[in-house]
GROMACS .gro file of C-alpha atoms in nm:
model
  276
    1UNK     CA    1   0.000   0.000   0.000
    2UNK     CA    2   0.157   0.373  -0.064
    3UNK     CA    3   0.220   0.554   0.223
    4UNK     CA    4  -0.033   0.815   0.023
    5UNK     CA    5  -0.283   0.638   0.021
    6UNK     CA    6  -0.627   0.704   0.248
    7UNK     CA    7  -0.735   0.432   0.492
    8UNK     CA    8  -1.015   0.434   0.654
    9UNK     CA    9  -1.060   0.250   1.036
   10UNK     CA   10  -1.403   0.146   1.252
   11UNK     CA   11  -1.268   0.127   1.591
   12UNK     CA   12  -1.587   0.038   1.826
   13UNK     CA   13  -1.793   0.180   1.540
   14UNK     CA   14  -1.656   0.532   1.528
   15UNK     CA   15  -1.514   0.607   1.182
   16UNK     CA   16  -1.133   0.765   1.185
   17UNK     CA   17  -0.994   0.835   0.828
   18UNK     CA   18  -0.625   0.879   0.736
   19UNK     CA   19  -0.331   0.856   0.530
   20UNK     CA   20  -0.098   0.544   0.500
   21UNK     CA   21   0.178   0.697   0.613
   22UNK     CA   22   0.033   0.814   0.949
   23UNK     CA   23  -0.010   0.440   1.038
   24UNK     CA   24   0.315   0.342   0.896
   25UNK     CA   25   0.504   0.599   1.181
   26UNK     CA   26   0.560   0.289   1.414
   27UNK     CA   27   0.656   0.010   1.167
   28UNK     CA   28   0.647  -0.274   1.395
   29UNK     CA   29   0.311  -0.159   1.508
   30UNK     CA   30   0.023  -0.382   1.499
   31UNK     CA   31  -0.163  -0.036   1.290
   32UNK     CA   32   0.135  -0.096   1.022
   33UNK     CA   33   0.114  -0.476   1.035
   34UNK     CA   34  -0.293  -0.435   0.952
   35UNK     CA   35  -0.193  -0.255   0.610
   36UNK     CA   36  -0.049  -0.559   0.507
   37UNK     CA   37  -0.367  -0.824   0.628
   38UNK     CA   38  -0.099  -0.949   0.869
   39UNK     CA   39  -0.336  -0.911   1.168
   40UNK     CA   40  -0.621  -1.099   1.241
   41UNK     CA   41  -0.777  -0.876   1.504
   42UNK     CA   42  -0.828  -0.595   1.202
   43UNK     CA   43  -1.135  -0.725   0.946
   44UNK     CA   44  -1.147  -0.580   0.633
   45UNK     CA   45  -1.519  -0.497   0.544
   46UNK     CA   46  -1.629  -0.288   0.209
   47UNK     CA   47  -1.272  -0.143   0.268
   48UNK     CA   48  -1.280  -0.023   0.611
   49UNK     CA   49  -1.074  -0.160   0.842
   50UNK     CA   50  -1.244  -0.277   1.117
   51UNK     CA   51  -1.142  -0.334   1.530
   52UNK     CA   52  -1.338  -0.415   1.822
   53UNK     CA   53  -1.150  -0.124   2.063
   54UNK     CA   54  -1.293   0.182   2.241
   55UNK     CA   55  -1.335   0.444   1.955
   56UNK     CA   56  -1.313   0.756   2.217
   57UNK     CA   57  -0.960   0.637   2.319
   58UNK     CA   58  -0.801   0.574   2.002
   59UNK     CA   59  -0.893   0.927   1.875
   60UNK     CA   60  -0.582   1.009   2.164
   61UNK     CA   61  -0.386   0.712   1.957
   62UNK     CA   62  -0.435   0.900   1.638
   63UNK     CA   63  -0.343   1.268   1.768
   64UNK     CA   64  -0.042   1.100   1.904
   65UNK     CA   65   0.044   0.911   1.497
   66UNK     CA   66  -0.054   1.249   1.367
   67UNK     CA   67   0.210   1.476   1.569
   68UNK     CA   68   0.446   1.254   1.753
   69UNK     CA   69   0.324   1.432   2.110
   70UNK     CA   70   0.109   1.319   2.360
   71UNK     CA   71  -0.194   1.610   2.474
   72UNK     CA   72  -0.443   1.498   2.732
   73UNK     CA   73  -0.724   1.745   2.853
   74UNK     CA   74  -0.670   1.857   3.216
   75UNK     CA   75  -0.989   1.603   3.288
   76UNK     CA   76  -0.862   1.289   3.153
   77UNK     CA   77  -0.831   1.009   3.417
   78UNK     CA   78  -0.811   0.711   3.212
   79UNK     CA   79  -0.486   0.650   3.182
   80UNK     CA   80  -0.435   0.316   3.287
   81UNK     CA   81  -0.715   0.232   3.001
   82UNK     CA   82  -0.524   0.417   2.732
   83UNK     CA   83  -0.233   0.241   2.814
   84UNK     CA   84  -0.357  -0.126   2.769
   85UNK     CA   85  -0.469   0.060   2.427
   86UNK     CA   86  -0.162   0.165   2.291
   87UNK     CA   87   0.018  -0.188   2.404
   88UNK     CA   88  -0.278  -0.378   2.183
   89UNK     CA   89  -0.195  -0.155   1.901
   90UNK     CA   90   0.175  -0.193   1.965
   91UNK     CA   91   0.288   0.157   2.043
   92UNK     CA   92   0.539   0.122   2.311
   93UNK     CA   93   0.659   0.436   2.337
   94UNK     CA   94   0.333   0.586   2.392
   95UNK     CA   95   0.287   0.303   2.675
   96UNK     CA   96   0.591   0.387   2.834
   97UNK     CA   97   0.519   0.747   2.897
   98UNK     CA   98   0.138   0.663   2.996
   99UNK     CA   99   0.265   0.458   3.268
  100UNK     CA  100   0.450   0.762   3.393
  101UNK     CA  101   0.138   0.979   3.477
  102UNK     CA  102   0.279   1.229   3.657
  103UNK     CA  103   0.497   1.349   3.352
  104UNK     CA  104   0.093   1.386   3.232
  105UNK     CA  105  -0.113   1.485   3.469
  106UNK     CA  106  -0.181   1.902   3.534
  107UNK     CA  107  -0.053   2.029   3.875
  108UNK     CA  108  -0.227   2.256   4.138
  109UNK     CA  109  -0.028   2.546   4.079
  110UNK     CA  110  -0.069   2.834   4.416
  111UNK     CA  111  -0.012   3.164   4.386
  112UNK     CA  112  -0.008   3.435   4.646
  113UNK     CA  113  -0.030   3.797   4.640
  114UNK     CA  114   0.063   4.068   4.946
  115UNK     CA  115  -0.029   4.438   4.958
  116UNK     CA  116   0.009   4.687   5.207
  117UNK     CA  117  -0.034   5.083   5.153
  118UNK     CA  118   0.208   5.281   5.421
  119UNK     CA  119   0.121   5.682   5.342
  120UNK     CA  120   0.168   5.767   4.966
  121UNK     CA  121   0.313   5.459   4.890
  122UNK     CA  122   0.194   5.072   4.820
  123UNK     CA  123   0.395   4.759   4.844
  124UNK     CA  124   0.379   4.372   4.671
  125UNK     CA  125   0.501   4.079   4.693
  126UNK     CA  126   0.396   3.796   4.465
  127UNK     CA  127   0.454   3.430   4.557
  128UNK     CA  128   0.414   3.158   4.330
  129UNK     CA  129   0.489   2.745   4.388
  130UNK     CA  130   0.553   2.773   4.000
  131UNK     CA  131   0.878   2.998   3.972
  132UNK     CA  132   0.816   2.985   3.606
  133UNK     CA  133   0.514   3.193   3.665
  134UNK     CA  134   0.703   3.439   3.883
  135UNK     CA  135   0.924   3.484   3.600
  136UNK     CA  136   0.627   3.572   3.357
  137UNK     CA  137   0.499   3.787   3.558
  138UNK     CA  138   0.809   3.978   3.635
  139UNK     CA  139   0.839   4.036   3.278
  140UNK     CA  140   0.504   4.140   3.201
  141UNK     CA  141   0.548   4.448   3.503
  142UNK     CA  142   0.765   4.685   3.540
  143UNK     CA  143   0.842   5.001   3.735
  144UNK     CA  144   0.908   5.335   3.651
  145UNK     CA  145   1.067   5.615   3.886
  146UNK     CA  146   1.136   5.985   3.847
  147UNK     CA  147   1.150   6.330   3.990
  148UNK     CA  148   0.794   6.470   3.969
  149UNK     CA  149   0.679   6.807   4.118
  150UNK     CA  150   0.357   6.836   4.286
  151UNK     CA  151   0.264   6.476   4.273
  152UNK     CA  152  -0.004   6.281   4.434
  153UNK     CA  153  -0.208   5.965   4.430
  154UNK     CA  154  -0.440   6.112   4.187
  155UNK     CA  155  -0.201   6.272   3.961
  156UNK     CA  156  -0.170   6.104   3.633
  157UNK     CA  157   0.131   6.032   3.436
  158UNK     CA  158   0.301   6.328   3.237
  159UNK     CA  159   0.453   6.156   2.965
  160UNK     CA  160   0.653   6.487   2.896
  161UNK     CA  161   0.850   6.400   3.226
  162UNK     CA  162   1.125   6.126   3.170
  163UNK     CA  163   1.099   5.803   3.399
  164UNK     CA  164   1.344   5.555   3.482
  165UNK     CA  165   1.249   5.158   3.443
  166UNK     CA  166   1.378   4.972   3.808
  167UNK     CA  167   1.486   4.605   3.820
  168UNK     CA  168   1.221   4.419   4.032
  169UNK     CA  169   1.324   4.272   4.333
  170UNK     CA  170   1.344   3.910   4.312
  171UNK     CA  171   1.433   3.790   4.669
  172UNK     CA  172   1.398   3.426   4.521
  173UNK     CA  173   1.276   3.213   4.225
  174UNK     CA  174   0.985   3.217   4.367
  175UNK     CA  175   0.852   3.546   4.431
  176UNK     CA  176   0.895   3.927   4.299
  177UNK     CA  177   0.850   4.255   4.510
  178UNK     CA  178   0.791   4.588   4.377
  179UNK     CA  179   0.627   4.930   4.490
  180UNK     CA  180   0.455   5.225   4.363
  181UNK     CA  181   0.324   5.573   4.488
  182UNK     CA  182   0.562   5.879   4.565
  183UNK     CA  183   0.804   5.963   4.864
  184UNK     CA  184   0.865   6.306   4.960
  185UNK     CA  185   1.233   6.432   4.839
  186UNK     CA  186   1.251   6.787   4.856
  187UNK     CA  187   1.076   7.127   4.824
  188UNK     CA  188   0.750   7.026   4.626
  189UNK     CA  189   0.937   6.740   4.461
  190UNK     CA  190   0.850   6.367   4.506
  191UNK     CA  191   1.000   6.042   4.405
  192UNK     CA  192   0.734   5.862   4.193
  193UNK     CA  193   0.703   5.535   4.093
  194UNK     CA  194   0.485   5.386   3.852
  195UNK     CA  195   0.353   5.026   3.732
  196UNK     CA  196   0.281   4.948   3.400
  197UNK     CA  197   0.157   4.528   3.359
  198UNK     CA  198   0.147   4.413   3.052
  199UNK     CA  199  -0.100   4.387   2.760
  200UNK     CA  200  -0.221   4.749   2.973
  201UNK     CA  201   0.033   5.019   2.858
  202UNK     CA  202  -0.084   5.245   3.140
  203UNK     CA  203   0.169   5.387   3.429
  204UNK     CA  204  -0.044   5.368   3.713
  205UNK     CA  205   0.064   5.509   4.029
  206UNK     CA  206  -0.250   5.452   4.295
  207UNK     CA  207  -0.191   5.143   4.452
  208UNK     CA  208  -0.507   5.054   4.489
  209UNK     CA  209  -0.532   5.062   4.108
  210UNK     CA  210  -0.233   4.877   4.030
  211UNK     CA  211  -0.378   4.580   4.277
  212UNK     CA  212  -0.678   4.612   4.056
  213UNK     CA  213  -0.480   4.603   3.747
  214UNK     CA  214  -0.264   4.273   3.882
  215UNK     CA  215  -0.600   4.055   4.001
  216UNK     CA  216  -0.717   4.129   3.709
  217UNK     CA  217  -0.428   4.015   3.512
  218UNK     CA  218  -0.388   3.701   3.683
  219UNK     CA  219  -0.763   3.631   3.640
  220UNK     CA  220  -0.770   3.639   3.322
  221UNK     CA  221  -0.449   3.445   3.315
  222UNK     CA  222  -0.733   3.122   3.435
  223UNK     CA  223  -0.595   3.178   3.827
  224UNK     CA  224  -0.932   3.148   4.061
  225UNK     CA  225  -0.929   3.390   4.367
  226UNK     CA  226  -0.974   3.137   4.644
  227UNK     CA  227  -0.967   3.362   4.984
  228UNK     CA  228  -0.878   3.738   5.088
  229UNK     CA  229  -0.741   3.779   5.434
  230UNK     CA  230  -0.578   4.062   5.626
  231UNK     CA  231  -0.239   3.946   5.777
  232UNK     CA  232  -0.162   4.254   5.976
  233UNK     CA  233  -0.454   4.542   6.052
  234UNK     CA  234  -0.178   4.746   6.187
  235UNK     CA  235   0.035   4.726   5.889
  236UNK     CA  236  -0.246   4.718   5.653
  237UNK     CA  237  -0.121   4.410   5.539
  238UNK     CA  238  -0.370   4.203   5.284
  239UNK     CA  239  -0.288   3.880   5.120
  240UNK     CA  240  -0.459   3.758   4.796
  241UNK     CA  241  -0.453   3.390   4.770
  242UNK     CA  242  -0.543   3.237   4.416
  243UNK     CA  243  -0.496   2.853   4.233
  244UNK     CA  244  -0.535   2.732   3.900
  245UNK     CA  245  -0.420   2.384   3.742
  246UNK     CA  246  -0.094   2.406   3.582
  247UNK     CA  247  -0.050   2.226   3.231
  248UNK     CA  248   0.206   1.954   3.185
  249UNK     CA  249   0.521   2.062   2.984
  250UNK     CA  250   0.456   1.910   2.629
  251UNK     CA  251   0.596   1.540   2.530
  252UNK     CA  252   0.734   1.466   2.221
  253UNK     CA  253   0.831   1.131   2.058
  254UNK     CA  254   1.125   1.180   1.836
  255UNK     CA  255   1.136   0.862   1.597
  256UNK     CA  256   1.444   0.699   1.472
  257UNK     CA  257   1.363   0.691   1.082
  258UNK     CA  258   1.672   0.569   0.976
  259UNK     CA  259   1.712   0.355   0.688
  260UNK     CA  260   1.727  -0.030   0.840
  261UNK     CA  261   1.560   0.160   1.160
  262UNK     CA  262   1.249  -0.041   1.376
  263UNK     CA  263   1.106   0.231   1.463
  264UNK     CA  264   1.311   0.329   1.775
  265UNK     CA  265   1.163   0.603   1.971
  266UNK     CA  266   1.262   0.847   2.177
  267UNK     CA  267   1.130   1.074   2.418
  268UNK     CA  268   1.166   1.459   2.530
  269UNK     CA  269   1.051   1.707   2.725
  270UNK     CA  270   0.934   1.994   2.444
  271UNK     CA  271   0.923   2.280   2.720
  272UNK     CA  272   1.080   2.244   3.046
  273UNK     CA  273   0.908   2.288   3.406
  274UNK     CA  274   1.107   2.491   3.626
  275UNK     CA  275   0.901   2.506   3.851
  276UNK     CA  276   0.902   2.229   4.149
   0.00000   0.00000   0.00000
């Protein structure tokens, strides 16, 4: 058969419908072995291919011929089943990742966010179990700081007065600290800093708004707000706690395509979790 050539399957009675070459990725698989009528388990009925197998789960088996990388929704549980699957059909490499499920499964990811205001000024510090998130976040805000006359909370940015971007504070991997508002200096001048968060372009420099701005942002980055709590009434000290379920890092099969080759597969992380 050329690899070019459409094929058609019935697994469990739900129709799938692809090339030659697709099945042909895993040569010693049973799915390549059927191409040739050397398995009896496949029946060949008005030119379908047919197999008595759960339909739902090979449409996973097929994603993974089609691209060589193995994506789960954050709901699937049936690993285990999917596995037995992919050793009937001969894909071993696919097994031998299912069996790993934690490479697989999403994580709880937390996330934590302080604020206090102290006079004209407003502090944060994000925490995140994910330090990968911690770094996405500390490139998506930065600070700005400058001599401004006159200012105050409601003041808004002159963009005909030039500010100076500040390095966040990064006390660890896992968390950032920054500030905003304005400190007294001298005469009617204050030291102002503002917060722009990325996609906004605005420099905000309330506080309150910039906490607005950042729940916001993380919100509609799929965290869920979970509980609000003051730590310290005299401080003003509040702490923003919010989850969401992180996605695995992708997993690719890389296969050994040789001339002479079996087949040989092997496996890699496609992104990398730095966070632990």
């Amino acid at each position: 058969m050329s690899s070019r050539e459409m094929v058609v399957l019935s697994v469990g009675g739900v129709r799938f419908v692809t090339l030659a070459s697709t099945l042909l990725r895993f040569p010693e698989s049973r799915l390549a072995q059927m191409l040739n009528n050397d398995d009896r388990e496949f029946k060949l009925v008005n030119g379908e291919f047919f197999v008595d197998r759960d339909g739902t789960l090979f449409s996973y088996i097929m994603d993974f011929l089609r691209t060589l990388q193995i994506s789960l929704p954050t709901d699937f549980s049936d690993y285990q089943r999917l596995q037995r699957e992919a050793e009937f059909y001969g894909l071993y490499a696919l097994a031998n990742i299912l069996k790993q499920e934690h490479l697989l499964k999403p994580r709880l990811e937390i996330l934590e966010v302080r604020f206090s205001l102290q006079d004209m000024q407003a502090f944060f510090r994000i925490f995140a179990s994910c330090s990968t998130t911690v770094e996405t976040l500390a490139e998506q805000i930065t600070v700005f700081s400058g001599q401004q006359s006159g200012q105050n909370w409601n003041s808004p940015f002159s963009s005909q007065k030039p500010l100076v971007p500040l390095p966040l504070e990064r006390p660890s991997h896992h968390d950032v600290v920054f500030q905003c508002g304005t400190d007294y200096s001298a005469g009617d001048q204050f030291v102002a800093r503002y917060v722009s968060i990325k996609p906004d372009n605005r420099k905000l420099i309330n506080g309150t708004n910039v906490l607005g701005l950042l729940l916001d942002t993380l919100l509609k980055d799929g965290f869920r707000l979970i509980s609000t709590r003051t730590v310290s009434s005299e401080e003003k000290v509040e702490c923003y706690s919010f989850e969401r379920m992180q996605k695995p890092a992708g997993i690719t099969i890389t296969v050994n395509q040789t001339p002479g080759s079996s087949g040989a597969a092997q496996v890699k992380r496609s992104q990398v979790q730095k966070g632990k």
